[in-house]
CSV table of C-alpha atoms and ligand atoms in Angstrom, one decimal:
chain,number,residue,atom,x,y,z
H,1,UNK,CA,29.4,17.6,3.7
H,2,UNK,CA,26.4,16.7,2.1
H,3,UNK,CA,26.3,13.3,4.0
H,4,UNK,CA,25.3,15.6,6.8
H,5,UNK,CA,22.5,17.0,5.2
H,6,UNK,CA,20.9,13.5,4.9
H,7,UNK,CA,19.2,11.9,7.8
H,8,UNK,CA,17.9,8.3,7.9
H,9,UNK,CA,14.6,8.1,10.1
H,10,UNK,CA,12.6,5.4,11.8
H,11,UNK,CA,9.4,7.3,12.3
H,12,UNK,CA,5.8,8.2,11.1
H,13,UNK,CA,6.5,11.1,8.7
H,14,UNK,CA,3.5,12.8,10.4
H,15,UNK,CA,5.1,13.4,14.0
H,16,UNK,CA,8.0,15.4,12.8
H,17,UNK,CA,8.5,19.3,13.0
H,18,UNK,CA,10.4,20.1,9.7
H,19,UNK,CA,9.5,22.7,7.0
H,20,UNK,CA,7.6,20.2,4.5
H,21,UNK,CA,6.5,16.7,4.8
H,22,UNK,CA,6.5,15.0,1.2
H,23,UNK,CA,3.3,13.1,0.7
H,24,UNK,CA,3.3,10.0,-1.7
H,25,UNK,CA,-0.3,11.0,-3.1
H,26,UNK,CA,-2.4,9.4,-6.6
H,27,UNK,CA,-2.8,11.6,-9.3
H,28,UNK,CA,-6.4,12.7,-7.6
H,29,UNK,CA,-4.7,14.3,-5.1
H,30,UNK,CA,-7.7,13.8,-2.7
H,31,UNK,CA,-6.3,11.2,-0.7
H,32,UNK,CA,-5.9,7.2,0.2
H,33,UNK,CA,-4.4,4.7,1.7
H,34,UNK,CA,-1.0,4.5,3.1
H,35,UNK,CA,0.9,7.6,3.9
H,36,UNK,CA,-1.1,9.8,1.9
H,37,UNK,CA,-4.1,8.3,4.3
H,38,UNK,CA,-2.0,8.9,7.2
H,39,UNK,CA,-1.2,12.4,5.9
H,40,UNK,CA,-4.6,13.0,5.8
H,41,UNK,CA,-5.6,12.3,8.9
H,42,UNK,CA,-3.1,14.3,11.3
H,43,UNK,CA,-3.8,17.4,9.0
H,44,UNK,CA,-7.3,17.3,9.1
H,45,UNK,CA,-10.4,18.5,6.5
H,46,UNK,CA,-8.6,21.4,5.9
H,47,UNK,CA,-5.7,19.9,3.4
H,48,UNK,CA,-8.4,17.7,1.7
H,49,UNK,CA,-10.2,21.4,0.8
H,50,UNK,CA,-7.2,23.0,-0.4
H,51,UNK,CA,-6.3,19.7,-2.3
H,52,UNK,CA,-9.8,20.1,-3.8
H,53,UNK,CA,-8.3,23.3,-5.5
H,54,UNK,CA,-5.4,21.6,-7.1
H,55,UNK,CA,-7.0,20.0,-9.7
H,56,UNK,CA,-5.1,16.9,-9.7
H,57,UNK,CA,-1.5,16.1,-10.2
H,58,UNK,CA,0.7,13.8,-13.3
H,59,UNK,CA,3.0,11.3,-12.1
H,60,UNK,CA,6.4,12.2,-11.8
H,61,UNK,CA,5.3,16.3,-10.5
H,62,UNK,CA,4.5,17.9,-7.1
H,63,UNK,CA,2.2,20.7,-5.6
H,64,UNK,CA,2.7,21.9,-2.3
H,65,UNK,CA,-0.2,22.9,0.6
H,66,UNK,CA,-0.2,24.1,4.0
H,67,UNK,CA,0.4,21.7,6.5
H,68,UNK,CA,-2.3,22.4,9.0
H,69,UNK,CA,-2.6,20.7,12.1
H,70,UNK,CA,0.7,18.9,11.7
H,71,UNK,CA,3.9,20.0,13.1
H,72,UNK,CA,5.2,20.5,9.4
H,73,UNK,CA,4.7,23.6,7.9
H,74,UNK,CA,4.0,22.6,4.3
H,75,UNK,CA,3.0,19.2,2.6
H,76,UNK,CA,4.6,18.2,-0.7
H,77,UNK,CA,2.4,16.0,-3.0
H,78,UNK,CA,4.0,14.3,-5.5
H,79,UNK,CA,2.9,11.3,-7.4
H,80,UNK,CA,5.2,8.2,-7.5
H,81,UNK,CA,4.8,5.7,-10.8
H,82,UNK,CA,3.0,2.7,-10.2
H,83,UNK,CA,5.6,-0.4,-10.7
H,84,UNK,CA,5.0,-2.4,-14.0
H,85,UNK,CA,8.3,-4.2,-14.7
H,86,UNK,CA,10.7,-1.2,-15.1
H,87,UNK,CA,10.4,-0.3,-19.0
H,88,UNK,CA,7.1,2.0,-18.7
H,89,UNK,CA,9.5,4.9,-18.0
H,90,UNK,CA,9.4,4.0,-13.5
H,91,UNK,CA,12.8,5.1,-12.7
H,92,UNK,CA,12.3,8.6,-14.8
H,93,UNK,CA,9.2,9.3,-13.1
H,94,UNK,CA,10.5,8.7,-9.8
H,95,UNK,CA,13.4,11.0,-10.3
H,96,UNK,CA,11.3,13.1,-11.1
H,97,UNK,CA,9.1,12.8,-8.1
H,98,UNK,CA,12.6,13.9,-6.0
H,99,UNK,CA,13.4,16.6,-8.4
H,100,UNK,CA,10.5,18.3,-8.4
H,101,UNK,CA,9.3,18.3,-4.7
H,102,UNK,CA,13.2,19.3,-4.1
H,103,UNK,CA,12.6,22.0,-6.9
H,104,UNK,CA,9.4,23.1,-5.2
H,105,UNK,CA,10.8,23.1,-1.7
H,106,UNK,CA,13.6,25.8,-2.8
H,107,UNK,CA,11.1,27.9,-4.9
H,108,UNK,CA,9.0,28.0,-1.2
H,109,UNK,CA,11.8,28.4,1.4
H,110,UNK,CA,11.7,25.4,2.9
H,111,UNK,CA,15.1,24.2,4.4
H,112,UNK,CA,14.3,21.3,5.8
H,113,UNK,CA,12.5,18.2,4.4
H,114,UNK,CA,11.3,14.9,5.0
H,115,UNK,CA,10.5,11.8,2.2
H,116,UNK,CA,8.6,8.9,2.9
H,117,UNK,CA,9.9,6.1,0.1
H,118,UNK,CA,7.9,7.1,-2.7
H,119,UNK,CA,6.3,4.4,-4.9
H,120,UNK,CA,8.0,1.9,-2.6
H,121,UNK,CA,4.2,0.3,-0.8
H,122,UNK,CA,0.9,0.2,-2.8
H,123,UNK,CA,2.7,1.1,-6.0
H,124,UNK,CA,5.3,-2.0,-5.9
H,125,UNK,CA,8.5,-0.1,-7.0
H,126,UNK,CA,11.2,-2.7,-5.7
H,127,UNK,CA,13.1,-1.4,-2.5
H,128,UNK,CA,16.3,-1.5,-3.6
H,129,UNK,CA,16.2,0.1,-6.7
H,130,UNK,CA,14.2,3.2,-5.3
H,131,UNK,CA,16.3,4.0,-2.6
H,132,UNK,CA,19.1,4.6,-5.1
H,133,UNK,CA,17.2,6.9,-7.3
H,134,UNK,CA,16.1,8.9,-4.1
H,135,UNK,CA,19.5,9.3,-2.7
H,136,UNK,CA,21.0,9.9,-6.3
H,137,UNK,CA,18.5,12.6,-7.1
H,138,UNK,CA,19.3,14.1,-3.3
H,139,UNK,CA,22.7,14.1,-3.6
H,140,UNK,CA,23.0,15.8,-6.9
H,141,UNK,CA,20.6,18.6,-6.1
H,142,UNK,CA,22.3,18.8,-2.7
H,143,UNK,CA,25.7,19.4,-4.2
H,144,UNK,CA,23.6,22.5,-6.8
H,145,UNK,CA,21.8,24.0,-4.1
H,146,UNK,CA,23.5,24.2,-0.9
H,147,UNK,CA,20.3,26.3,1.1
H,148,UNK,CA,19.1,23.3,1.6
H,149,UNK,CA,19.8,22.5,5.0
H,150,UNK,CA,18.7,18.6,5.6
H,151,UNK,CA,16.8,15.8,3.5
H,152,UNK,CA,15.6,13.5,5.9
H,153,UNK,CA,14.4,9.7,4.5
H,154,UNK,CA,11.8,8.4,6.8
H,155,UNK,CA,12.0,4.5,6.5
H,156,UNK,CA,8.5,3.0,8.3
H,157,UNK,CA,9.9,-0.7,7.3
H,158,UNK,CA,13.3,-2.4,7.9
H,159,UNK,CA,14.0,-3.3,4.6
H,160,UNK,CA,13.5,0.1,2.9
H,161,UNK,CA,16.2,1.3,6.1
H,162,UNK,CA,18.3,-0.9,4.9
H,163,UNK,CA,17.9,-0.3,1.2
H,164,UNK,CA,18.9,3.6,2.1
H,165,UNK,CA,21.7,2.9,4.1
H,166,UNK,CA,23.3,0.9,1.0
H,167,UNK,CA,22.2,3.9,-1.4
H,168,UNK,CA,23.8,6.2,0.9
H,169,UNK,CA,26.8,4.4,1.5
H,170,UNK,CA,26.9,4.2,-2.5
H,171,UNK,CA,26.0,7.8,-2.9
H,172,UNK,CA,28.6,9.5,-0.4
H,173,UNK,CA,31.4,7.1,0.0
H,174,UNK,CA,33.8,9.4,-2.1
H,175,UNK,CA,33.0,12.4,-0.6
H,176,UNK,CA,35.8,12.6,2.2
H,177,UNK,CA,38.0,12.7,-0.5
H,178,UNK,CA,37.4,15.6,-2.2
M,1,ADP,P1,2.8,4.4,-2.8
M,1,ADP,O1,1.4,4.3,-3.2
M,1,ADP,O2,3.6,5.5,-3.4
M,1,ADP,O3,3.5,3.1,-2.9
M,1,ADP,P2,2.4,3.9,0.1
M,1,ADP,O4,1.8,4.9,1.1
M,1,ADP,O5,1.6,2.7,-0.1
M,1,ADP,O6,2.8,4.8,-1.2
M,1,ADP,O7,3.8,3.5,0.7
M,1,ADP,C1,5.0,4.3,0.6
M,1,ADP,C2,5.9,4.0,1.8
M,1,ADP,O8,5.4,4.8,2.9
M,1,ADP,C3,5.9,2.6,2.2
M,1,ADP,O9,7.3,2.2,2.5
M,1,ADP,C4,5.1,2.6,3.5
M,1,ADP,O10,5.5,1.6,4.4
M,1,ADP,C5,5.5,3.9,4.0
M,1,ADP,N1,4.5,4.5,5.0
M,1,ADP,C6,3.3,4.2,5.3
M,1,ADP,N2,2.8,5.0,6.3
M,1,ADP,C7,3.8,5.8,6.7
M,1,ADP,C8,3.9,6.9,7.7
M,1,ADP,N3,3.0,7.2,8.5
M,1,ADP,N4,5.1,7.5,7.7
M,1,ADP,C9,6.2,7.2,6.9
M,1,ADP,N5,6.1,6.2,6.0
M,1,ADP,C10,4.9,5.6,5.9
């Protein structure tokens, strides 16, 4: 079932041993505050070097990296949209944000996977809202690509917990029907 596949997490996204840690970066791609700060950090110099090489990234895509001195083997960046009322395009580009790191997670062989909530701090994306485009978007490519062997959501408030736990609920209630 695919409600299996998707884990809920209280944790900091940098402790955990999975095959790639998504990192919610800025289009620089060279680092800041929040979990792309913290991201930084646990790696070390060495992911800000090979960042260097990226050249940037647009809202809405991803690049992967090593992982270096984390436990993960890979890092994810993708850039969420910052928040401006919902008609500049937002929930798109945050589809987007889970397609594409998904997309880029399969092309590299990595089975298991770990989200922080993308757009959801500096950016201002309201809670609620996000959580049900990340589940949706999991869900769907989940059900298409069944290698996949866990998503894991790692919630670092209450509230964005919360918000997931509805969005799964909403997401996977019909499933132990089919
Ligand atoms: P954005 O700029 O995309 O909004 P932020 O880093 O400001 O990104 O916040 C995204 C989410 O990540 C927020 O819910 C924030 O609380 C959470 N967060 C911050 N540090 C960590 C961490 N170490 N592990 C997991 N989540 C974190």
């Amino acid at each position: 079932m695919i409600k299996d596949k998707i884990k809920l997490l209280k944790a900091d996204i940098t402790t955990l041993r999975v095959d790639a840690i998504v990192n919610a970066a800025n289009t620089s791609l060279l680092g800041g505050g929040g979990v792309d700060g913290a991201i930084h950090r646990a790696a070390g110099p060495e992911l800000l070097d090979e960042c260097r090489t990226l050249r940037g990234c647009s809202t809405g895509q991803a690049k992967i990296t090593r992982g270096y001195r984390l436990p993960a083997k890979h890092v994810i960046h993708t850039v969420g949209p910052v928040w401006h009322g919902g008609r500049q395009g937002e929930p798109a580009l945050l589809a987007s944000c889970y397609t594409s790191s998904l997309k880029l997670a399969k092309e590299n062989d990595v089975k298991t996977i770990a989200f922080p909530a993308i757009s959801c701090g500096v950016y201002g994306y309201p809670v609620s809202q996000a959580a049900m485009i990340a589940v949706k978007e999991t869900v769907t490519f989940l059900e298409k690509n069944p290698e996949l062997d866990s998503v894991s959501f790692v919630c670092f408030d209450d509230d964005v917990y919360e918000a997931y736990q509805h969005a799964l609920d909403t997401f996977t209630k019909d499933e132990v029907s089919k």
